[in-house]
Coordinates of C-alpha atoms in Angstrom, one line a residue:
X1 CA 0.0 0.0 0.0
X2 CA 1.4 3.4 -0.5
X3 CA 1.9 5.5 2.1
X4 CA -0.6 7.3 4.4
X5 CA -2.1 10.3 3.0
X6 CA 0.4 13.0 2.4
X7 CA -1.5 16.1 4.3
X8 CA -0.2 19.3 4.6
X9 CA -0.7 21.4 7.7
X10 CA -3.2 20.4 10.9
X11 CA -5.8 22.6 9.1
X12 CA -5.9 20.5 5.4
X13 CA -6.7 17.4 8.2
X14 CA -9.5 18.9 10.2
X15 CA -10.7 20.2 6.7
X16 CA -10.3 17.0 5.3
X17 CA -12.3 15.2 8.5
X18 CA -15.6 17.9 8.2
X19 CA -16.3 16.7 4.3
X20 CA -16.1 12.7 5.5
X21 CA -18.8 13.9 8.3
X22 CA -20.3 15.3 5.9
X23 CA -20.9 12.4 3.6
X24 CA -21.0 10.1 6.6
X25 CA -24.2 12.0 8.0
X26 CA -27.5 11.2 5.5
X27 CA -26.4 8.1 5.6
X28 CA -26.4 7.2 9.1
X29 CA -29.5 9.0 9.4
X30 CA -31.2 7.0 6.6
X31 CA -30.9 4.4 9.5
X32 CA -33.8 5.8 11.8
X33 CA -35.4 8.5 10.0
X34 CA -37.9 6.7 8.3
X35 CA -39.5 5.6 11.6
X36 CA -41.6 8.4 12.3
X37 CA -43.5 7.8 8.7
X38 CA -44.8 4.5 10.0
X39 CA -48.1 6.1 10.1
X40 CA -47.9 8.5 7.1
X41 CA -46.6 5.0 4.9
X42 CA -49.5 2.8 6.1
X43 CA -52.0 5.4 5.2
X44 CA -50.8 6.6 2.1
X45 CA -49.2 3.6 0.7
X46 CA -51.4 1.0 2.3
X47 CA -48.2 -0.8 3.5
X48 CA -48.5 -3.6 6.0
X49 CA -47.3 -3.6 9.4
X50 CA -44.6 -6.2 8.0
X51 CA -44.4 -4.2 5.0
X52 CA -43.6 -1.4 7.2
X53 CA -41.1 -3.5 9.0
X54 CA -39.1 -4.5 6.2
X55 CA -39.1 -1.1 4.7
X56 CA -37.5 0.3 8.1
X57 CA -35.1 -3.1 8.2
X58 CA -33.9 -3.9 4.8
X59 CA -31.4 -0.8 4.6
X60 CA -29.9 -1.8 7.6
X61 CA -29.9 -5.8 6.9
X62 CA -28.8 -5.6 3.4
X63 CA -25.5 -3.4 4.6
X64 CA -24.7 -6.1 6.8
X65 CA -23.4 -7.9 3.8
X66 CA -22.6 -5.6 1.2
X67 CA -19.9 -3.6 3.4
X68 CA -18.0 -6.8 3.4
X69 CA -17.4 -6.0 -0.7
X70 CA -17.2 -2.3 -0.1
X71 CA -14.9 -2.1 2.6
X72 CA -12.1 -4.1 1.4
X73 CA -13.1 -2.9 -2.4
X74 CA -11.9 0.8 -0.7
X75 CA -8.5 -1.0 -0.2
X76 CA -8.2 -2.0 -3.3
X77 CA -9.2 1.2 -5.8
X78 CA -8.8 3.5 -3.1
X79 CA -11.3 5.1 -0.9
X80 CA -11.5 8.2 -2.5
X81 CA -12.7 5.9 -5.8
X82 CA -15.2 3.9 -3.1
X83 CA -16.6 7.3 -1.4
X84 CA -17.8 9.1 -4.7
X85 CA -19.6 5.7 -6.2
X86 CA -21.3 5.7 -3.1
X87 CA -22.8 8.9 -2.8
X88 CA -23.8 9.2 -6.6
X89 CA -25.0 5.4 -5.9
X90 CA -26.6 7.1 -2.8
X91 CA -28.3 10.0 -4.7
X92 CA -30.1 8.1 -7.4
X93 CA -31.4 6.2 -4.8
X94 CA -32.3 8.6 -3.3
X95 CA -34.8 10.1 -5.9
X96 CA -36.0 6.4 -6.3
X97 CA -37.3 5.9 -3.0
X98 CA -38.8 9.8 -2.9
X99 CA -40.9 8.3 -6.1
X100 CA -41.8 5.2 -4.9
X101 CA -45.7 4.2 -6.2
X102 CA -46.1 1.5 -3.2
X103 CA -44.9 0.0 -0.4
X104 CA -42.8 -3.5 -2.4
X105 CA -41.1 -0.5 -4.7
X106 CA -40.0 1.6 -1.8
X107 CA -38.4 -1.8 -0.2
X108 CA -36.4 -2.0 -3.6
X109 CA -35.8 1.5 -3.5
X110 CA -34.3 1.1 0.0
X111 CA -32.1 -1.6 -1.4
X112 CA -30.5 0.2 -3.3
X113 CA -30.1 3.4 -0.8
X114 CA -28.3 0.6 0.9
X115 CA -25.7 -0.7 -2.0
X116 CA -24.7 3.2 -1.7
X117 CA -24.6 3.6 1.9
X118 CA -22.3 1.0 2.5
X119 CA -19.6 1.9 0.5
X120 CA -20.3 5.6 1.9
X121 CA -19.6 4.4 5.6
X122 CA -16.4 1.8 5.5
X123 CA -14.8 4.7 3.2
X124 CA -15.2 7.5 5.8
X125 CA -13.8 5.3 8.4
X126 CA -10.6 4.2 6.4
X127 CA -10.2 7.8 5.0
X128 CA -10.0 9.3 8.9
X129 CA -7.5 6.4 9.7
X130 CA -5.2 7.1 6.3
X131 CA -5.5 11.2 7.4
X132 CA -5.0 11.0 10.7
X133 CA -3.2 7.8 11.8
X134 CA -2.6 7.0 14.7
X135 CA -2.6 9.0 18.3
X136 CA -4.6 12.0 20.0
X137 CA -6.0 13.4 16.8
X138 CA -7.0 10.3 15.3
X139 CA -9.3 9.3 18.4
X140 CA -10.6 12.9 18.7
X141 CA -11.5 11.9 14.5
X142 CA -12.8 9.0 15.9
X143 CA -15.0 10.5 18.5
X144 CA -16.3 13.2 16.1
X145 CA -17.2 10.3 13.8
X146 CA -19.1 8.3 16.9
X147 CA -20.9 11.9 16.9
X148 CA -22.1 11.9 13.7
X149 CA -22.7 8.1 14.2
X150 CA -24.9 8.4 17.6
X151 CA -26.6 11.8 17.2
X152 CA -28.0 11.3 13.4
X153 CA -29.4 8.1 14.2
X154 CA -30.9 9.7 17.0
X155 CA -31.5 12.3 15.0
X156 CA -33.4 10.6 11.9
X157 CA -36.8 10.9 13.9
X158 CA -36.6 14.4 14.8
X159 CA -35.7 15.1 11.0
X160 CA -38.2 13.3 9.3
X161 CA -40.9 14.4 11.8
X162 CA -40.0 18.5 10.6
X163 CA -39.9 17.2 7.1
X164 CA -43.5 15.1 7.5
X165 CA -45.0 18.3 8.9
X166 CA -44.4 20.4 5.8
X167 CA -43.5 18.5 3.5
X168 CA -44.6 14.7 1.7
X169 CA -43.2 11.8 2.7
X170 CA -40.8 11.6 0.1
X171 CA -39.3 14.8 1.2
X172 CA -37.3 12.6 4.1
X173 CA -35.2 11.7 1.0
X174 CA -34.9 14.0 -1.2
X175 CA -33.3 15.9 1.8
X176 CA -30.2 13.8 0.7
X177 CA -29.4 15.3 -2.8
X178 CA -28.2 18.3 -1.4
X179 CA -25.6 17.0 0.7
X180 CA -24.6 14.6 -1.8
X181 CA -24.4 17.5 -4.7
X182 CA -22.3 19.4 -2.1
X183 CA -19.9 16.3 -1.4
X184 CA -19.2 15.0 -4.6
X185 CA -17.2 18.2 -5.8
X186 CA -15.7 18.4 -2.7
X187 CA -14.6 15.4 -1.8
X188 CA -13.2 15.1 -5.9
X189 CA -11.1 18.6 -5.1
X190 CA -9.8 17.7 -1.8
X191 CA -9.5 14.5 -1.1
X192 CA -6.3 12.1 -2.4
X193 CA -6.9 8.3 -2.9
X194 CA -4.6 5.6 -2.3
X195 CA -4.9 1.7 -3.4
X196 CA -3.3 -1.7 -2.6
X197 CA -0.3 -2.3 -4.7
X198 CA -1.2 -6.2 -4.8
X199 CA -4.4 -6.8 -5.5
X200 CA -6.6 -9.8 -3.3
X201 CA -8.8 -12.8 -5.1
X202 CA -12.4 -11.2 -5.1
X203 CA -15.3 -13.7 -4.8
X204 CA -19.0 -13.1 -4.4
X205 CA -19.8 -16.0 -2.2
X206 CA -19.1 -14.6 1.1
X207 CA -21.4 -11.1 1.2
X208 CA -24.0 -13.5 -0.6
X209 CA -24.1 -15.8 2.5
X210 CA -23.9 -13.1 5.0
X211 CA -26.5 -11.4 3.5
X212 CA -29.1 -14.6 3.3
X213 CA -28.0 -15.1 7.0
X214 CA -28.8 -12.1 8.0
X215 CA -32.2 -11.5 6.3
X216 CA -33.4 -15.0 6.4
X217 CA -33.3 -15.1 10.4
X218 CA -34.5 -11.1 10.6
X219 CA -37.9 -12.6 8.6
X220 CA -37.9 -15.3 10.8
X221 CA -37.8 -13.0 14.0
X222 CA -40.9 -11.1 12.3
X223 CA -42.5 -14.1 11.1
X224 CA -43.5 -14.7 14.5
X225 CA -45.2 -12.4 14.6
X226 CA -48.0 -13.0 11.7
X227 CA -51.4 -14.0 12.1
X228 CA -51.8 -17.8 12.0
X229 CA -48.1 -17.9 11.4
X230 CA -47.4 -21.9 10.4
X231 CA -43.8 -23.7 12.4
X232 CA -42.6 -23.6 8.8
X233 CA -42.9 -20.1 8.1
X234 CA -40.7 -19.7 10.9
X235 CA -38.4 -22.8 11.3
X236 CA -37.1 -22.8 7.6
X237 CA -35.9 -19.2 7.7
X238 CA -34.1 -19.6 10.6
X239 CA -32.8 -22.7 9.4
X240 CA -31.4 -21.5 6.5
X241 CA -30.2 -17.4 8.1
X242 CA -28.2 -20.0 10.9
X243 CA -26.7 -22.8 8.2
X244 CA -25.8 -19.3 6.1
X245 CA -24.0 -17.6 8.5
X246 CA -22.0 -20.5 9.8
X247 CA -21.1 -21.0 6.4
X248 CA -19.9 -18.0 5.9
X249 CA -17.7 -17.4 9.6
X250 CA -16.4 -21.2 7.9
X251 CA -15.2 -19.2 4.5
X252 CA -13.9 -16.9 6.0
X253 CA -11.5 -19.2 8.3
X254 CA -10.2 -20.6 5.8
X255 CA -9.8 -18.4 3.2
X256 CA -6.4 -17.0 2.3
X257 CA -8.2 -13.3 1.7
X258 CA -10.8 -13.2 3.6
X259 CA -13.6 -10.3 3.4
X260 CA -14.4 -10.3 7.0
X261 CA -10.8 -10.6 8.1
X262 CA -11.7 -12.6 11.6
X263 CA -8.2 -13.0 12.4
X264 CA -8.1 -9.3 13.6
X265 CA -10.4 -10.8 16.5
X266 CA -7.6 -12.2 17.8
X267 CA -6.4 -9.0 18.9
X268 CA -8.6 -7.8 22.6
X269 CA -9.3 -4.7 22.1
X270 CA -10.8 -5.2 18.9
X271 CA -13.2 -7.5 19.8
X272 CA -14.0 -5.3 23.3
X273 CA -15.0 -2.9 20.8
X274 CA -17.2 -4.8 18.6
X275 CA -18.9 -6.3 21.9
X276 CA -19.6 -2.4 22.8
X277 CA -21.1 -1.6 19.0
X278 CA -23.1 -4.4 18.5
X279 CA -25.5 -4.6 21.6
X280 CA -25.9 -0.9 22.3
X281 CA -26.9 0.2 18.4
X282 CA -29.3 -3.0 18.6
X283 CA -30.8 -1.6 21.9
X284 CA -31.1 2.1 20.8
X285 CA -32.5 1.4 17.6
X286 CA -35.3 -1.2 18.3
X287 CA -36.5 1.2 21.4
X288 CA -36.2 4.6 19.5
X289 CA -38.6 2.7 16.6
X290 CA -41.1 1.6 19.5
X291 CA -40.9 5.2 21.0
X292 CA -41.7 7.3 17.9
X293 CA -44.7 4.1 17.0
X294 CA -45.5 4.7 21.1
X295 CA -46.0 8.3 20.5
X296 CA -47.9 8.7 17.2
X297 CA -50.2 5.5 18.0
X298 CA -50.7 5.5 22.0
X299 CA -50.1 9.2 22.8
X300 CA -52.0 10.4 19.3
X301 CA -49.2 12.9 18.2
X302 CA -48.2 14.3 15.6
X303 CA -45.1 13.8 13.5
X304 CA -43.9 17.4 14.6
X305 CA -45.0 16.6 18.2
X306 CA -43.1 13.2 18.2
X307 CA -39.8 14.8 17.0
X308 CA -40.0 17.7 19.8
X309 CA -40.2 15.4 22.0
X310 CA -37.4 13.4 20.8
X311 CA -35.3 16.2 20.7
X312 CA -33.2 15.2 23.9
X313 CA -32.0 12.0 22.7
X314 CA -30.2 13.3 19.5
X315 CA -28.3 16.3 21.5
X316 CA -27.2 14.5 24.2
X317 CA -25.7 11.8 21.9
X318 CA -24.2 14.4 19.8
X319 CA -22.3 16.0 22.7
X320 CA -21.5 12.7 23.6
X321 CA -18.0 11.9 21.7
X322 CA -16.5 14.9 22.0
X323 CA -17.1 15.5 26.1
X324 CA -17.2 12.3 26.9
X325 CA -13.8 11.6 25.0
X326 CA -12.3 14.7 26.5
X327 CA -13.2 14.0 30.1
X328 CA -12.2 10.5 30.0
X329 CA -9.0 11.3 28.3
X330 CA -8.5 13.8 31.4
X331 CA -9.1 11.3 34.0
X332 CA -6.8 9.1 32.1
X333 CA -9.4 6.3 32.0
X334 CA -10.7 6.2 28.2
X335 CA -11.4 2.7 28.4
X336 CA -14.0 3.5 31.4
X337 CA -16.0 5.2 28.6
X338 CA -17.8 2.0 27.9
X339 CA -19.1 0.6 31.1
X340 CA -20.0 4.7 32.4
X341 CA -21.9 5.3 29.1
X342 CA -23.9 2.2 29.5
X343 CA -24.7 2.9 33.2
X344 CA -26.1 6.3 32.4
X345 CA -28.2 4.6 29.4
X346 CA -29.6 2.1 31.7
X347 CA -30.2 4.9 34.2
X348 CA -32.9 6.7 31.2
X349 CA -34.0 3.8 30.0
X350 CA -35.6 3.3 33.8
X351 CA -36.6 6.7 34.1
X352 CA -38.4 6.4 31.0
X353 CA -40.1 3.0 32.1
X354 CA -41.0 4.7 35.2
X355 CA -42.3 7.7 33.2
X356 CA -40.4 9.9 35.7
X357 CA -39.0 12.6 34.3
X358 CA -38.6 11.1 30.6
X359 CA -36.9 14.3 29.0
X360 CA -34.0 13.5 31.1
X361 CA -34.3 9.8 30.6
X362 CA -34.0 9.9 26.9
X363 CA -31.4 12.5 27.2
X364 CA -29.3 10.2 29.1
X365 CA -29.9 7.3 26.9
X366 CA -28.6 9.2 23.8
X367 CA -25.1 10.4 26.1
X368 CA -24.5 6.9 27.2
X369 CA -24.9 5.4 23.6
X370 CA -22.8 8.4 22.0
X371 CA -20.3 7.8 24.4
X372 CA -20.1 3.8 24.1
X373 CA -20.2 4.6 20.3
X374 CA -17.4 6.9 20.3
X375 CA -14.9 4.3 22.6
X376 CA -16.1 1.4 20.6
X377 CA -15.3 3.1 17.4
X378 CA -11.8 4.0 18.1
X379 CA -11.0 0.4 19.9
X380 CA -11.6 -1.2 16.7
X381 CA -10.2 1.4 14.4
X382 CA -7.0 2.0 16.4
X383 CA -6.2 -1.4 17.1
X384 CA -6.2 -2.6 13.1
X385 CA -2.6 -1.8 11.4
X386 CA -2.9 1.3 9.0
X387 CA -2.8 -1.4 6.3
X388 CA -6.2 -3.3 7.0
X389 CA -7.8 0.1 7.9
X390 CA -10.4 -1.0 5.1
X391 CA -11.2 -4.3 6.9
X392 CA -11.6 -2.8 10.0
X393 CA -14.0 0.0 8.6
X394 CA -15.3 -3.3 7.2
X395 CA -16.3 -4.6 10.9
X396 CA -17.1 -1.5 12.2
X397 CA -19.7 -1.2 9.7
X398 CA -21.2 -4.8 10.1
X399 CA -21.2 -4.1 13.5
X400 CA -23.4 -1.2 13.5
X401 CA -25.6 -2.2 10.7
X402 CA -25.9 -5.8 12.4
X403 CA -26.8 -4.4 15.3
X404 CA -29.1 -1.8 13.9
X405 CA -30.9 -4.3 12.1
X406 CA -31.7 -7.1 14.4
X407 CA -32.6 -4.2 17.1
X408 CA -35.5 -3.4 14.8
X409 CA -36.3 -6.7 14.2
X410 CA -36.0 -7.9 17.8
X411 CA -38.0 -4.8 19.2
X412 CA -40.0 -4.7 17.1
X413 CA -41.6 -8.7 17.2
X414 CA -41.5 -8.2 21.0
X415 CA -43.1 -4.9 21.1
X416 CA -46.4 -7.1 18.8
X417 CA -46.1 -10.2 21.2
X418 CA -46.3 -7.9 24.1
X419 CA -49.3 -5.8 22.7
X420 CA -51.0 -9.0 22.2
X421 CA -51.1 -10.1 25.5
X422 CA -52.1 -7.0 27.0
X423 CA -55.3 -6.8 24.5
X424 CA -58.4 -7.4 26.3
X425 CA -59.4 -10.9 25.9
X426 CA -61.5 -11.1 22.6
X427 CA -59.9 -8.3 21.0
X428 CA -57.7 -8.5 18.0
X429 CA -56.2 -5.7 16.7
X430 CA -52.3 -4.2 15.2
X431 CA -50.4 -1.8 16.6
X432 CA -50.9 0.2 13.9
X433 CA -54.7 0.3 15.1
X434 CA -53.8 1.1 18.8
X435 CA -55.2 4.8 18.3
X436 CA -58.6 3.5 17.5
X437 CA -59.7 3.2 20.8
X438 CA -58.6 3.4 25.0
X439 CA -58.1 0.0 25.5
X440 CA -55.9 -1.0 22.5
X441 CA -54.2 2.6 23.3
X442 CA -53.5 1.5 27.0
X443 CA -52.3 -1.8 25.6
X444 CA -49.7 -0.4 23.6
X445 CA -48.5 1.9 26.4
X446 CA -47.9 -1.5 28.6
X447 CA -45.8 -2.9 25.8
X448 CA -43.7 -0.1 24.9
X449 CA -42.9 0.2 29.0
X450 CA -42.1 -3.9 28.3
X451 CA -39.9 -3.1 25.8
X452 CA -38.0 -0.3 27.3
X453 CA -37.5 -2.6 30.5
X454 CA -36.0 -4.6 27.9
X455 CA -33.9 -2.5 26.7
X456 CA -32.6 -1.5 30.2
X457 CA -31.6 -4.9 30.8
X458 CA -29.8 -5.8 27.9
X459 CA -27.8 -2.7 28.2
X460 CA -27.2 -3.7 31.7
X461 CA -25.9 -7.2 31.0
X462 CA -23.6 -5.6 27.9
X463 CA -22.0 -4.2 30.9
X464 CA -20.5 -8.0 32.3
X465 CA -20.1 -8.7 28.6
X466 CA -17.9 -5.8 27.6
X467 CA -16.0 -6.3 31.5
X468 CA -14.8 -9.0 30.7
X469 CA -12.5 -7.6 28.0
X470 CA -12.1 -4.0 29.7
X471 CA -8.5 -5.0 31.2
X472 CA -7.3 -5.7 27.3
X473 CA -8.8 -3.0 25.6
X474 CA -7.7 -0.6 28.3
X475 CA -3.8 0.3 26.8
X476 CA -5.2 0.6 23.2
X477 CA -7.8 2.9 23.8
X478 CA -5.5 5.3 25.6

């Protein structure tokens, strides 16, 4: 590989950092921000709720697999290359899914959003490791990065509810073009790209079976969900989302170029910081869904109303990196980031539960994840050498879209099971109905509560799970 990007001057870097946030930041928001529409898109396009689902789902599911071409792709035509197919890729899809005539084109339209959004992300990633390197100005790139990261997913809602007020639906995308009309020039003029000077054996076998993996247990997780669902409907998905996935962690063992290079597991920070991405996005996701659904259905808001209130959540995870990565590096302690961000989560996630005093709640939940993001981010980019900075961007990425993806699936079957049971007996009716009348209403209220104990407690137990590594990963962080 040549050599790290020649920069001139500390202000050519910091310039260089502000236009990868700024292609970095619709498409983390594409995450989340079509949430809030759940109620516009089932009236308007006559989606069903699993229609709905898989709209929401498939951007994030799809990435899972396709960042495993992209990222290592960046390594091999440079990232520059990567970053400016993925935002004209990004665009046009864009404008696709603004256009959409139902609900089964808007879930194409979404796939293909996706194809562009994952070469987007692994190549911001690699780009701030090649500009910045190693030491204190790469993890303060790093925590500005977790910013973007934690506060536009958080973010999303709040957006699209503004947009949803004034606007059509399809306004929530053609919000992108833009940013993307503003980034391509830019990113052309400023940026420098760099390649592999030997190039690695591509296949197409690997993101395929991740991919199947990964969608065919998601619909098997909302399977369960259906009316009359049949053991089939759910077993076989399963069957073949597990048989894919241990398929593919079997490739990529044995391969000599791997796409998901799993020996960099090996190394304990690394895997400290995937532990802390994973688990956390999955929580935050699933439970901001169910909030914004909560809101709308149970509480009878309106999209402007829902993104007021969800204003806390999106600040407070903003602030996150950059505090929270300054304080910690003061005490010394920047691997303590992890465990003190998920406490404080936990802490809102309660208070929310409890409906005590929920503004602060959901402000603490967005610092805790912003901060977890932040130190997770930088334990697996730092600990990667500068010359598999695409294969880590690679991981970080299937982390966070992994995590993102299941969290909607996972919440949101749980969030229908729950609903269910707390229906009056006799009474059958979707949470997409829960505004039609007190009882259904209350019944939704009981399952988002459900959920958000949930959520509390697998943020809790991610905890013991990252504690376990926190001794490892301590060194590298600092």
């Amino acid at each position: 590989m040549t050599n790290t990007l020649p920069v001139v001057g500390a202000a050519r870097r910091w310039l260089v950092l502000t236009v990868v946030l700024l292609c970095f930041l619709p498409a983390a928001m594409d995450v989340t921000i079509l949430t809030i529409t759940v109620p516009t898109l089932a009236d308007e396009l006559h989606a069903s709720p699993t229609e709905l689902l898989w709209t929401v789902d498939v951007y994030s599911l799809l990435m899972v697999g396709l960042v495993l071409v992209s990222g290592p792709l960046g390594d091999r035509i440079g990232h520059k290359r990567l970053l400016l197919a993925g935002l004209a890729v990004f665009g046009a899809a864009s404008v696709l899914c603004a256009t959409a005539p139902g609900p089964q084109a808007l879930i194409g339209a979404r796939a293909v959003l996706a194809v562009g959004a994952s070469m987007i992300i692994p190549a911001t990633l690699a780009l701030i490791r090649q500009t910045f390197g190693d030491g204190r100005d790469h993890a303060v790139a790093i925590g500005a990065w977790s910013a973007v990261a934690a506060g536009a997913s958080a973010l999303g809602p709040v957006a699209g509810g503004f947009l949803l007020q004034h606007f059509w639906w399809g306004s929530i995308f053609l919000v992108n073009l833009p940013v993307v009309a503003l980034a391509i020039p830019t990113v052309a003029l400023l940026l420098r790209n760099e390649v592999e000077s030997e190039r690695q054996p591509w296949e197409a076998t690997s993101p395929l079976l991740s991919i199947v993996g990964f969608l065919s247990s998601a619909y098997a997780i909302i399977a369960f969900t259906h009316d009359d669902v049949e053991p089939p409907e759910v077993v076989l998905p399963a069957a073949l989302g597990l048989t894919a996935l241990v398929l593919f962690v079997r490739r990529q063992r044995r391969m000599t170029h791997p796409m998901l290079d799993l020996s960099l597991f090996r190394l304990p920070p690394l895997r400290a910081g995937v532990v802390a991405s994973v688990l956390p996005v999955l929580v935050m996701v699933g439970f901001e869904l169910q909030l914004v659904q909560y809101l709308q259905f149970a509480e009878g808001l309106s999209a402007e109303a829902a993104a007021l209130y969800l204003i806390p959540m999106p600040v407070a995870a903003t602030v996150a990196g950059p505090a929270g990565g300054f304080i910690l590096s003061r005490l010394g302690r920047p691997g303590a980031g992890v465990p003190a961000g998920l406490l404080l989560a936990v802490a809102g996630y309660v208070l929310v539960a409890s409906g005590t005093v929920v503004p602060l709640g959901l402000a603490l939940i967005g610092f805790g994840h912003g901060l977890v993001q932040m130190v997770a981010s930088n334990l697996i980019m730092a600990t990667a050498p500068s010359a598999q900075a695409g294969a880590a961007a690679g991981i970080e990425s299937v982390a966070y879209e992994a995590g993102a993806g299941l969290g909607i699936a996972v919440f949101g079957t749980v969030t229908t099971v729950a609903y269910r049971l707390f229906l009056p007996p006799g009474t059958s009716s979707s949470p997409l109905k829960a505004g039609d009348s007190p009882e259904t209403a209350q019944a939704l209220t009981e399952a988002f509560h459900t959920i958000t104990w949930l959520a509390a407690a697998l943020t809790l137990a991610t905890i013991f799970l990252a504690a376990q590594k926190a001794p490892a990963a301590e060194a590298p962080a600092a």
